[in-house]
GROMACS .gro file of C-alpha atoms in nm:
model
  469
    1MET     CA    1  26.160  17.106  25.150
    2SER     CA    2  26.522  17.072  25.258
    3SER     CA    3  26.689  16.741  25.338
    4LYS     CA    4  26.658  16.824  25.708
    5ASP     CA    5  26.298  16.946  25.711
    6PHE     CA    6  26.011  16.699  25.707
    7ASP     CA    7  25.638  16.670  25.744
    8LEU     CA    8  25.693  16.416  26.023
    9ILE     CA    9  25.980  16.299  26.241
   10VAL     CA   10  25.943  15.975  26.434
   11ILE     CA   11  26.165  15.930  26.739
   12GLY     CA   12  26.203  15.556  26.788
   13GLY     CA   13  26.218  15.277  26.531
   14GLY     CA   14  26.029  14.997  26.706
   15PRO     CA   15  25.699  14.836  26.599
   16GLY     CA   16  25.527  15.169  26.654
   17GLY     CA   17  25.791  15.399  26.509
   18TYR     CA   18  25.892  15.218  26.192
   19VAL     CA   19  25.529  15.138  26.106
   20ALA     CA   20  25.440  15.506  26.150
   21ALA     CA   21  25.717  15.598  25.909
   22LEU     CA   22  25.612  15.340  25.649
   23ARG     CA   23  25.248  15.452  25.659
   24ALA     CA   24  25.354  15.817  25.635
   25ALA     CA   25  25.561  15.737  25.326
   26GLN     CA   26  25.262  15.559  25.171
   27LEU     CA   27  25.058  15.875  25.228
   28LYS     CA   28  25.327  16.084  25.053
   29LEU     CA   29  25.441  16.260  25.369
   30SER     CA   30  25.811  16.334  25.398
   31VAL     CA   31  25.925  16.144  25.706
   32ALA     CA   32  26.242  16.060  25.897
   33VAL     CA   33  26.315  15.809  26.172
   34VAL     CA   34  26.553  15.869  26.462
   35GLU     CA   35  26.668  15.547  26.630
   36ALA     CA   36  26.923  15.522  26.912
   37ASP     CA   37  26.985  15.149  26.907
   38HIS     CA   38  26.841  14.892  26.665
   39LEU     CA   39  26.555  14.917  26.417
   40GLY     CA   40  26.268  14.697  26.528
   41GLY     CA   41  26.294  14.809  26.888
   42ILE     CA   42  26.272  14.589  27.194
   43CYS     CA   43  25.999  14.373  27.039
   44LEU     CA   44  26.202  14.257  26.744
   45ASN     CA   45  26.548  14.256  26.902
   46TRP     CA   46  26.491  14.173  27.270
   47GLY     CA   47  26.128  14.071  27.311
   48CYS     CA   48  25.854  13.924  27.097
   49ILE     CA   49  26.063  13.767  26.821
   50PRO     CA   50  26.367  13.614  26.996
   51THR     CA   51  26.152  13.481  27.280
   52LYS     CA   52  25.930  13.300  27.030
   53ALA     CA   53  26.237  13.146  26.870
   54LEU     CA   54  26.350  13.021  27.212
   55LEU     CA   55  26.003  12.894  27.299
   56ARG     CA   56  25.987  12.703  26.971
   57ALA     CA   57  26.312  12.529  27.066
   58SER     CA   58  26.169  12.440  27.408
   59GLU     CA   59  25.857  12.294  27.244
   60ILE     CA   60  26.079  12.073  27.030
   61ASN     CA   61  26.272  11.962  27.337
   62HIS     CA   62  25.947  11.876  27.513
   63LEU     CA   63  25.824  11.673  27.216
   64LEU     CA   64  26.152  11.484  27.186
   65HIS     CA   65  26.104  11.365  27.543
   66ASP     CA   66  25.740  11.272  27.493
   67LEU     CA   67  25.738  11.074  27.167
   68ALA     CA   68  25.607  10.740  27.296
   69PRO     CA   69  25.234  10.826  27.259
   70PHE     CA   70  25.297  10.893  26.889
   71GLY     CA   71  25.479  10.564  26.833
   72PHE     CA   72  25.828  10.713  26.814
   73ALA     CA   73  26.141  10.676  27.024
   74ALA     CA   74  26.450  10.894  27.048
   75ASP     CA   75  26.745  10.766  27.245
   76ASN     CA   76  26.901  11.024  27.475
   77PRO     CA   77  26.774  11.341  27.300
   78ARG     CA   78  27.004  11.634  27.371
   79PHE     CA   79  27.060  11.990  27.260
   80ASP     CA   80  27.336  12.245  27.214
   81PHE     CA   81  27.218  12.533  27.429
   82GLY     CA   82  27.456  12.777  27.265
   83LYS     CA   83  27.308  12.700  26.924
   84VAL     CA   84  26.955  12.737  27.060
   85VAL     CA   85  27.040  13.088  27.177
   86ALA     CA   86  27.236  13.170  26.861
   87ARG     CA   87  26.939  13.077  26.641
   88SER     CA   88  26.712  13.314  26.833
   89ARG     CA   89  26.961  13.599  26.784
   90ALA     CA   90  26.990  13.517  26.413
   91VAL     CA   91  26.612  13.529  26.373
   92ALA     CA   92  26.601  13.869  26.543
   93GLY     CA   93  26.889  13.993  26.330
   94GLN     CA   94  26.724  13.880  26.010
   95LEU     CA   95  26.402  14.062  26.088
   96ALA     CA   96  26.580  14.377  26.206
   97GLY     CA   97  26.758  14.381  25.870
   98GLY     CA   98  26.418  14.343  25.706
   99VAL     CA   99  26.291  14.658  25.877
  100GLY     CA  100  26.590  14.850  25.747
  101HIS     CA  101  26.518  14.721  25.396
  102LEU     CA  102  26.154  14.831  25.416
  103LEU     CA  103  26.252  15.183  25.524
  104ARG     CA  104  26.513  15.211  25.248
  105LYS     CA  105  26.259  15.086  24.995
  106ALA     CA  106  26.015  15.354  25.114
  107LYS     CA  107  26.297  15.613  25.091
  108VAL     CA  108  26.271  15.697  25.462
  109PRO     CA  109  26.601  15.830  25.601
  110VAL     CA  110  26.711  15.685  25.934
  111PHE     CA  111  26.923  15.896  26.168
  112GLU     CA  112  27.122  15.690  26.418
  113GLY     CA  113  27.123  15.861  26.755
  114ARG     CA  114  26.906  15.988  27.039
  115GLY     CA  115  26.644  16.241  26.942
  116ARG     CA  116  26.481  16.499  27.166
  117LEU     CA  117  26.242  16.790  27.129
  118ALA     CA  118  26.435  17.117  27.112
  119GLY     CA  119  26.170  17.383  27.077
  120VAL     CA  120  26.006  17.550  26.779
  121LYS     CA  121  26.174  17.746  26.499
  122GLY     CA  122  25.984  17.926  26.227
  123GLY     CA  123  25.669  17.739  26.317
  124ARG     CA  124  25.846  17.403  26.281
  125ARG     CA  125  25.924  17.153  26.556
  126VAL     CA  126  26.297  17.111  26.614
  127VAL     CA  127  26.439  16.767  26.694
  128GLU     CA  128  26.798  16.760  26.810
  129ILE     CA  129  26.990  16.435  26.764
  130ALA     CA  130  27.288  16.320  26.967
  131VAL     CA  131  27.439  16.128  26.678
  132LYS     CA  132  27.561  15.778  26.759
  133ALA     CA  133  27.884  15.835  26.567
  134GLY     CA  134  27.945  16.162  26.750
  135GLY     CA  135  27.827  16.520  26.734
  136THR     CA  136  27.476  16.658  26.700
  137GLU     CA  137  27.233  16.722  26.419
  138SER     CA  138  26.907  16.917  26.403
  139LEU     CA  139  26.596  16.831  26.202
  140THR     CA  140  26.266  17.017  26.174
  141ALA     CA  141  25.912  16.901  26.105
  142ALA     CA  142  25.550  17.002  26.139
  143HIS     CA  143  25.475  16.694  26.348
  144VAL     CA  144  25.676  16.469  26.582
  145ILE     CA  145  25.573  16.123  26.701
  146LEU     CA  146  25.740  15.997  27.019
  147ALA     CA  147  25.779  15.619  27.001
  148THR     CA  148  26.065  15.548  27.238
  149GLY     CA  149  25.903  15.249  27.405
  150ALA     CA  150  25.976  15.124  27.755
  151ARG     CA  151  26.223  14.922  27.958
  152ALA     CA  152  26.208  14.670  28.241
  153ARG     CA  153  26.107  14.800  28.581
  154VAL     CA  154  26.378  14.745  28.841
  155LEU     CA  155  26.276  14.569  29.162
  156PRO     CA  156  26.464  14.724  29.458
  157GLY     CA  157  26.706  14.474  29.608
  158PHE     CA  158  26.699  14.267  29.288
  159GLU     CA  159  26.873  14.500  29.045
  160PRO     CA  160  26.995  14.308  28.737
  161ASP     CA  161  27.371  14.261  28.741
  162GLY     CA  162  27.402  14.071  28.413
  163LYS     CA  163  27.530  13.765  28.595
  164ALA     CA  164  27.317  13.621  28.873
  165ILE     CA  165  27.015  13.850  28.839
  166TRP     CA  166  26.868  13.895  28.493
  167SER     CA  167  26.623  14.122  28.319
  168TYR     CA  168  26.468  13.998  27.995
  169ARG     CA  169  26.784  14.097  27.807
  170GLU     CA  170  27.018  13.870  28.002
  171ALA     CA  171  26.754  13.594  28.005
  172LEU     CA  172  26.761  13.593  27.623
  173VAL     CA  173  27.135  13.538  27.594
  174PRO     CA  174  27.242  13.308  27.880
  175GLU     CA  175  27.580  13.144  27.859
  176ALA     CA  176  27.440  12.821  28.004
  177LEU     CA  177  27.114  12.668  28.118
  178PRO     CA  178  27.069  12.738  28.492
  179ALA     CA  179  26.992  12.432  28.703
  180ARG     CA  180  26.764  12.632  28.937
  181LEU     CA  181  26.580  12.942  28.827
  182LEU     CA  182  26.359  13.184  29.020
  183VAL     CA  183  26.125  13.403  28.812
  184ILE     CA  184  25.973  13.703  28.991
  185GLY     CA  185  25.656  13.820  28.819
  186SER     CA  186  25.399  13.609  28.635
  187GLY     CA  187  25.280  13.840  28.360
  188ALA     CA  188  25.338  13.744  27.998
  189ILE     CA  189  25.715  13.804  28.013
  190GLY     CA  190  25.778  13.614  28.335
  191THR     CA  191  25.549  13.328  28.240
  192GLU     CA  192  25.708  13.283  27.898
  193PHE     CA  193  26.059  13.271  28.042
  194ALA     CA  194  25.944  13.031  28.316
  195SER     CA  195  25.791  12.807  28.049
  196PHE     CA  196  26.099  12.817  27.826
  197TYR     CA  197  26.348  12.732  28.097
  198ARG     CA  198  26.128  12.463  28.252
  199ASN     CA  199  26.080  12.291  27.916
  200MET     CA  200  26.455  12.304  27.858
  201GLY     CA  201  26.514  12.127  28.191
  202SER     CA  202  26.567  12.393  28.458
  203GLU     CA  203  26.398  12.365  28.797
  204VAL     CA  204  26.175  12.671  28.794
  205THR     CA  205  26.001  12.860  29.074
  206LEU     CA  206  25.753  13.131  28.978
  207VAL     CA  207  25.666  13.399  29.235
  208GLU     CA  208  25.378  13.646  29.199
  209ALA     CA  209  25.279  13.927  29.437
  210MET     CA  210  24.916  13.923  29.323
  211GLU     CA  211  24.674  13.658  29.446
  212ARG     CA  212  24.698  13.460  29.124
  213ILE     CA  213  24.938  13.421  28.833
  214LEU     CA  214  24.861  13.592  28.502
  215PRO     CA  215  24.649  13.842  28.696
  216VAL     CA  216  24.517  14.029  28.390
  217GLU     CA  217  24.366  13.711  28.245
  218ASP     CA  218  24.026  13.563  28.327
  219GLU     CA  219  24.048  13.399  28.668
  220GLU     CA  220  23.937  13.061  28.536
  221ILE     CA  221  24.207  13.064  28.268
  222SER     CA  222  24.483  13.164  28.510
  223GLY     CA  223  24.374  12.882  28.741
  224LEU     CA  224  24.402  12.628  28.459
  225ALA     CA  225  24.743  12.769  28.365
  226ARG     CA  226  24.868  12.723  28.720
  227LYS     CA  227  24.754  12.360  28.723
  228ALA     CA  228  24.927  12.298  28.390
  229PHE     CA  229  25.253  12.457  28.503
  230GLU     CA  230  25.255  12.268  28.832
  231LYS     CA  231  25.189  11.944  28.644
  232GLN     CA  232  25.503  12.021  28.444
  233GLY     CA  233  25.699  12.045  28.768
  234MET     CA  234  25.702  12.421  28.816
  235LYS     CA  235  25.676  12.554  29.174
  236ILE     CA  236  25.442  12.851  29.208
  237PHE     CA  237  25.386  13.098  29.493
  238SER     CA  238  25.114  13.362  29.453
  239GLY     CA  239  25.011  13.638  29.694
  240ALA     CA  240  25.379  13.634  29.778
  241LYS     CA  241  25.591  13.880  29.972
  242LEU     CA  242  25.962  13.874  29.896
  243GLY     CA  243  26.225  13.894  30.162
  244ALA     CA  244  26.587  13.998  30.123
  245LEU     CA  245  26.819  13.840  29.871
  246GLU     CA  246  27.103  13.634  30.015
  247ARG     CA  247  27.422  13.551  29.826
  248THR     CA  248  27.645  13.265  29.931
  249GLY     CA  249  27.926  13.210  29.689
  250GLY     CA  250  27.763  13.162  29.350
  251ALA     CA  251  27.426  13.059  29.495
  252LEU     CA  252  27.124  13.279  29.565
  253ALA     CA  253  26.848  13.244  29.823
  254VAL     CA  254  26.528  13.439  29.879
  255SER     CA  255  26.278  13.409  30.160
  256VAL     CA  256  25.915  13.423  30.047
  257GLU     CA  257  25.600  13.449  30.252
  258ALA     CA  258  25.300  13.307  30.068
  259GLU     CA  259  24.967  13.158  30.167
  260GLY     CA  260  25.048  13.207  30.534
  261LYS     CA  261  25.375  13.015  30.522
  262ALA     CA  262  25.742  13.105  30.500
  263HIS     CA  263  25.952  12.950  30.225
  264ARG     CA  264  26.318  12.964  30.133
  265ILE     CA  265  26.392  12.950  29.761
  266GLU     CA  266  26.740  12.868  29.643
  267ALA     CA  267  26.840  12.945  29.287
  268ASP     CA  268  27.137  12.982  29.057
  269ARG     CA  269  26.978  13.265  28.859
  270ILE     CA  270  26.688  13.508  28.911
  271ILE     CA  271  26.478  13.672  28.640
  272THR     CA  272  26.284  13.984  28.739
  273ALA     CA  273  25.976  14.054  28.529
  274VAL     CA  274  25.774  14.302  28.734
  275GLY     CA  275  25.650  14.540  28.468
  276ILE     CA  276  25.793  14.818  28.257
  277VAL     CA  277  25.852  15.194  28.271
  278GLY     CA  278  25.831  15.434  27.979
  279ASN     CA  279  26.145  15.581  27.824
  280VAL     CA  280  26.051  15.943  27.893
  281GLU     CA  281  26.396  16.064  27.996
  282ASP     CA  282  26.588  16.314  27.782
  283LEU     CA  283  26.305  16.362  27.534
  284GLY     CA  284  26.301  16.739  27.583
  285LEU     CA  285  25.962  16.734  27.753
  286ASP     CA  286  26.050  17.001  28.009
  287GLY     CA  287  25.891  17.330  27.918
  288THR     CA  288  25.630  17.164  27.697
  289LYS     CA  289  25.268  17.081  27.767
  290VAL     CA  290  25.339  16.709  27.737
  291LYS     CA  291  25.213  16.541  28.055
  292VAL     CA  292  25.376  16.233  28.207
  293GLU     CA  293  25.201  16.004  28.455
  294ARG     CA  294  25.364  15.699  28.609
  295SER     CA  295  25.645  15.718  28.351
  296HIS     CA  296  25.408  15.720  28.052
  297VAL     CA  297  25.313  16.007  27.823
  298VAL     CA  298  24.947  16.103  27.848
  299THR     CA  299  24.759  16.117  27.516
  300ASP     CA  300  24.404  16.152  27.391
  301GLU     CA  301  24.220  15.892  27.183
  302LEU     CA  302  24.414  15.994  26.871
  303CYS     CA  303  24.759  15.981  27.036
  304ARG     CA  304  24.788  16.359  27.069
  305THR     CA  305  24.976  16.496  27.368
  306GLY     CA  306  24.906  16.831  27.535
  307GLU     CA  307  25.168  16.990  27.308
  308ALA     CA  308  25.040  17.079  26.959
  309GLY     CA  309  25.213  16.876  26.688
  310VAL     CA  310  25.357  16.621  26.932
  311TYR     CA  311  25.217  16.269  26.959
  312ALA     CA  312  25.304  15.953  27.155
  313ILE     CA  313  25.236  15.591  27.066
  314GLY     CA  314  25.311  15.239  27.186
  315ASP     CA  315  25.456  15.144  27.522
  316LEU     CA  316  25.559  15.504  27.588
  317ALA     CA  317  25.189  15.597  27.591
  318GLY     CA  318  25.092  15.331  27.843
  319PRO     CA  319  24.913  14.996  27.854
  320PRO     CA  320  24.837  14.758  27.708
  321TRP     CA  321  25.209  14.712  27.638
  322LEU     CA  322  25.178  14.520  27.313
  323ALA     CA  323  25.362  14.552  26.982
  324HIS     CA  324  25.042  14.518  26.780
  325LYS     CA  325  24.882  14.796  26.981
  326ALA     CA  326  25.181  15.019  26.898
  327SER     CA  327  25.159  14.938  26.527
  328HIS     CA  328  24.785  15.008  26.517
  329GLU     CA  329  24.831  15.337  26.699
  330ALA     CA  330  25.107  15.425  26.452
  331VAL     CA  331  24.879  15.389  26.151
  332MET     CA  332  24.589  15.562  26.324
  333CYS     CA  333  24.805  15.855  26.434
  334VAL     CA  334  24.967  15.909  26.094
  335GLU     CA  335  24.638  15.887  25.910
  336ALA     CA  336  24.492  16.149  26.144
  337ILE     CA  337  24.795  16.373  26.078
  338ALA     CA  338  24.735  16.327  25.705
  339GLY     CA  339  24.377  16.446  25.749
  340HIS     CA  340  24.203  16.112  25.718
  341HIS     CA  341  23.899  16.025  25.926
  342VAL     CA  342  24.004  15.757  26.176
  343GLN     CA  343  23.834  15.555  26.445
  344PRO     CA  344  23.985  15.580  26.794
  345LEU     CA  345  24.131  15.254  26.921
  346ASP     CA  346  23.907  15.048  27.148
  347VAL     CA  347  24.146  14.866  27.383
  348THR     CA  348  23.884  14.597  27.449
  349ARG     CA  349  23.935  14.486  27.090
  350ILE     CA  350  24.309  14.431  27.130
  351PRO     CA  351  24.406  14.065  27.176
  352GLY     CA  352  24.655  13.958  27.440
  353CYS     CA  353  24.873  13.651  27.386
  354THR     CA  354  25.111  13.459  27.611
  355TYR     CA  355  25.323  13.197  27.437
  356CYS     CA  356  25.386  12.962  27.727
  357ARG     CA  357  25.291  12.594  27.719
  358PRO     CA  358  24.992  12.575  27.703
  359GLN     CA  359  24.939  12.903  27.521
  360ILE     CA  360  24.697  13.167  27.648
  361ALA     CA  361  24.501  13.424  27.447
  362SER     CA  362  24.219  13.663  27.522
  363VAL     CA  363  24.023  13.963  27.403
  364GLY     CA  364  23.765  14.186  27.570
  365LEU     CA  365  23.624  14.165  27.920
  366THR     CA  366  23.684  13.884  28.165
  367GLU     CA  367  23.377  13.725  28.320
  368ALA     CA  368  23.443  13.906  28.648
  369LYS     CA  369  23.494  14.243  28.478
  370ALA     CA  370  23.177  14.202  28.272
  371ARG     CA  371  22.972  14.130  28.584
  372GLU     CA  372  23.144  14.415  28.772
  373THR     CA  373  23.057  14.650  28.484
  374GLY     CA  374  22.691  14.559  28.528
  375TYR     CA  375  22.629  14.319  28.244
  376ASP     CA  376  22.394  14.024  28.278
  377VAL     CA  377  22.616  13.763  28.117
  378ARG     CA  378  22.591  13.429  27.946
  379VAL     CA  379  22.910  13.222  27.966
  380GLY     CA  380  23.006  12.939  27.736
  381ARG     CA  381  23.286  12.688  27.790
  382PHE     CA  382  23.425  12.414  27.570
  383PRO     CA  383  23.725  12.198  27.664
  384PHE     CA  384  23.982  12.076  27.411
  385ILE     CA  385  23.918  11.720  27.530
  386GLY     CA  386  23.596  11.740  27.327
  387ASN     CA  387  23.777  11.851  27.011
  388GLY     CA  388  23.885  11.586  26.760
  389LYS     CA  389  24.181  11.781  26.622
  390ALA     CA  390  24.319  11.850  26.971
  391ILE     CA  391  24.305  11.482  27.060
  392ALA     CA  392  24.465  11.382  26.727
  393MET     CA  393  24.745  11.632  26.792
  394GLY     CA  394  24.800  11.493  27.140
  395GLU     CA  395  24.702  11.833  27.285
  396PRO     CA  396  24.377  11.770  27.477
  397GLU     CA  397  24.466  12.020  27.752
  398GLY     CA  398  24.276  12.342  27.694
  399LEU     CA  399  23.957  12.544  27.723
  400VAL     CA  400  23.773  12.808  27.523
  401LYS     CA  401  23.550  13.044  27.720
  402THR     CA  402  23.308  13.304  27.584
  403VAL     CA  403  23.130  13.585  27.768
  404PHE     CA  404  22.816  13.735  27.611
  405ASP     CA  405  22.577  14.014  27.705
  406ALA     CA  406  22.259  13.818  27.783
  407LYS     CA  407  22.040  14.108  27.667
  408THR     CA  408  22.197  14.193  27.330
  409GLY     CA  409  22.404  13.888  27.238
  410GLU     CA  410  22.719  14.101  27.211
  411LEU     CA  411  23.044  13.910  27.253
  412LEU     CA  412  23.196  14.087  27.552
  413GLY     CA  413  23.507  13.873  27.584
  414ALA     CA  414  23.677  13.548  27.489
  415HIS     CA  415  23.946  13.361  27.680
  416MET     CA  416  24.147  13.060  27.568
  417ILE     CA  417  24.415  12.825  27.693
  418GLY     CA  418  24.563  12.542  27.488
  419ALA     CA  419  24.763  12.458  27.178
  420ASP     CA  420  24.787  12.733  26.915
  421VAL     CA  421  24.524  12.955  27.076
  422THR     CA  422  24.740  13.260  26.997
  423GLU     CA  423  24.659  13.187  26.632
  424LEU     CA  424  24.289  13.125  26.702
  425ILE     CA  425  24.203  13.436  26.905
  426GLN     CA  426  24.187  13.655  26.595
  427GLY     CA  427  23.853  13.499  26.507
  428TYR     CA  428  23.700  13.645  26.819
  429VAL     CA  429  23.884  13.975  26.764
  430ILE     CA  430  23.717  14.006  26.423
  431ALA     CA  431  23.383  13.930  26.587
  432ARG     CA  432  23.438  14.208  26.844
  433THR     CA  433  23.559  14.455  26.581
  434GLY     CA  434  23.267  14.372  26.351
  435GLU     CA  435  23.024  14.394  26.643
  436LEU     CA  436  22.892  14.047  26.572
  437THR     CA  437  22.644  13.887  26.811
  438GLU     CA  438  22.590  13.528  26.913
  439ALA     CA  439  22.343  13.497  26.625
  440GLU     CA  440  22.609  13.549  26.357
  441LEU     CA  441  22.866  13.340  26.543
  442ARG     CA  442  22.627  13.048  26.587
  443GLU     CA  443  22.552  13.056  26.213
  444THR     CA  444  22.921  13.065  26.116
  445VAL     CA  445  23.049  12.739  25.962
  446PHE     CA  446  23.382  12.626  26.110
  447PRO     CA  447  23.598  12.374  25.920
  448HIS     CA  448  23.643  12.019  26.048
  449PRO     CA  449  23.866  11.891  26.193
  450THR     CA  450  24.021  12.204  26.342
  451LEU     CA  451  24.092  12.347  26.684
  452SER     CA  452  23.872  12.641  26.581
  453GLU     CA  453  23.565  12.422  26.618
  454SER     CA  454  23.612  12.466  26.992
  455MET     CA  455  23.547  12.837  26.939
  456HIS     CA  456  23.212  12.758  26.776
  457GLU     CA  457  23.122  12.512  27.049
  458ALA     CA  458  23.202  12.768  27.319
  459VAL     CA  459  22.956  13.006  27.155
  460LEU     CA  460  22.692  12.735  27.135
  461ALA     CA  461  22.759  12.641  27.497
  462ALA     CA  462  22.674  12.993  27.613
  463TYR     CA  463  22.324  12.934  27.478
  464GLY     CA  464  22.283  12.572  27.587
  465GLY     CA  465  22.366  12.424  27.247
  466ALA     CA  466  22.714  12.267  27.269
  467LEU     CA  467  22.709  11.945  27.069
  468HIS     CA  468  23.029  11.759  27.155
  469PHE     CA  469  23.054  11.788  27.531
   0.00000   0.00000   0.00000
């Protein structure tokens, strides 16, 4: 096989693309990656990783201003905002370099540039690359995985200008902390930025068009999140309709109609976080059988498109828009290409995590969705105020909620809000993946004292057996 002919070419080097390449190399497939920007994709460079670094800084700032209950005092705690931002960029840079190291170690060549499908030659798929350094280059392969990800959806009238109106990119590298911030959209991205900036000291207003914030979460959990955010001083408007943007000098103002009242919100900066659109442009899809719906490539349960030998994974292939979903699809897709028997991905077994304060995590069906689907459900709840470790940590704000099928004992869903729940949710994910019932979960021994005991108690509560509340 020539240096330009491969078993597999992966277009995109994010958490879907680079993982696909690594797994292909493990399976002894010749593979190449085409990446237009930075290895690691949006997640590593402009999403998951740098936001967590910023949120960690905001947690520290919050703790420094709330030391009295622990017996400590800090006089006039302050921070260097530039260094806070610089650390987050350094963390992202370190991990992006790590991805490059892993690909070199696996002997996977990386072509820097924009790749696109360019037909078939001699039974091989042709990928044409607009090389970053100039010129073009052509590669061929039996299979091509499209993993180009997605980008922020633009809200008409609120197009990011890099100065007053930000997308997630500008929000990650601000020159200064805005005194007044308006966040439009209360999904995971909007909520995390609202939480970060509020905990760093900005006055934050969160606006959501849906009837409640965090609309994909269980209604009870989103209600508790709203109470927590408002307690922190955040202003929230849900079921909101935005009016026109006004600019007066360096200040911004937006009229909002919510809950039957008109409001005027003044801000120094605006973050728009109203969803994402797939990067389907200039992929050479015209003339192929690849189908695109609502900016996302349509695939079957094994990531195959309508065009033989062409696959799509990750954000490009639609929701849920999660890095771990992309990585799982990458492995599944490559193993199927290699001829392995694979299990299609069940999206109800994919956890969702939001790293605001307090954290939110979930897996499976919400209570409302379970009832709507026709299940007779048993619901268990256990608050963190009944958990010894939570109280000792000074984090008594939280709830664990379980939803079971009353007939079979199947765990249909689990929903959590509170400290470190993004680390805890995996226990319920394993239970869903292993098809465990309430019987096995009730018999599981949880260590003491841990926050995870609340997970056990929430299971017991669904069957009338909670012990500590």
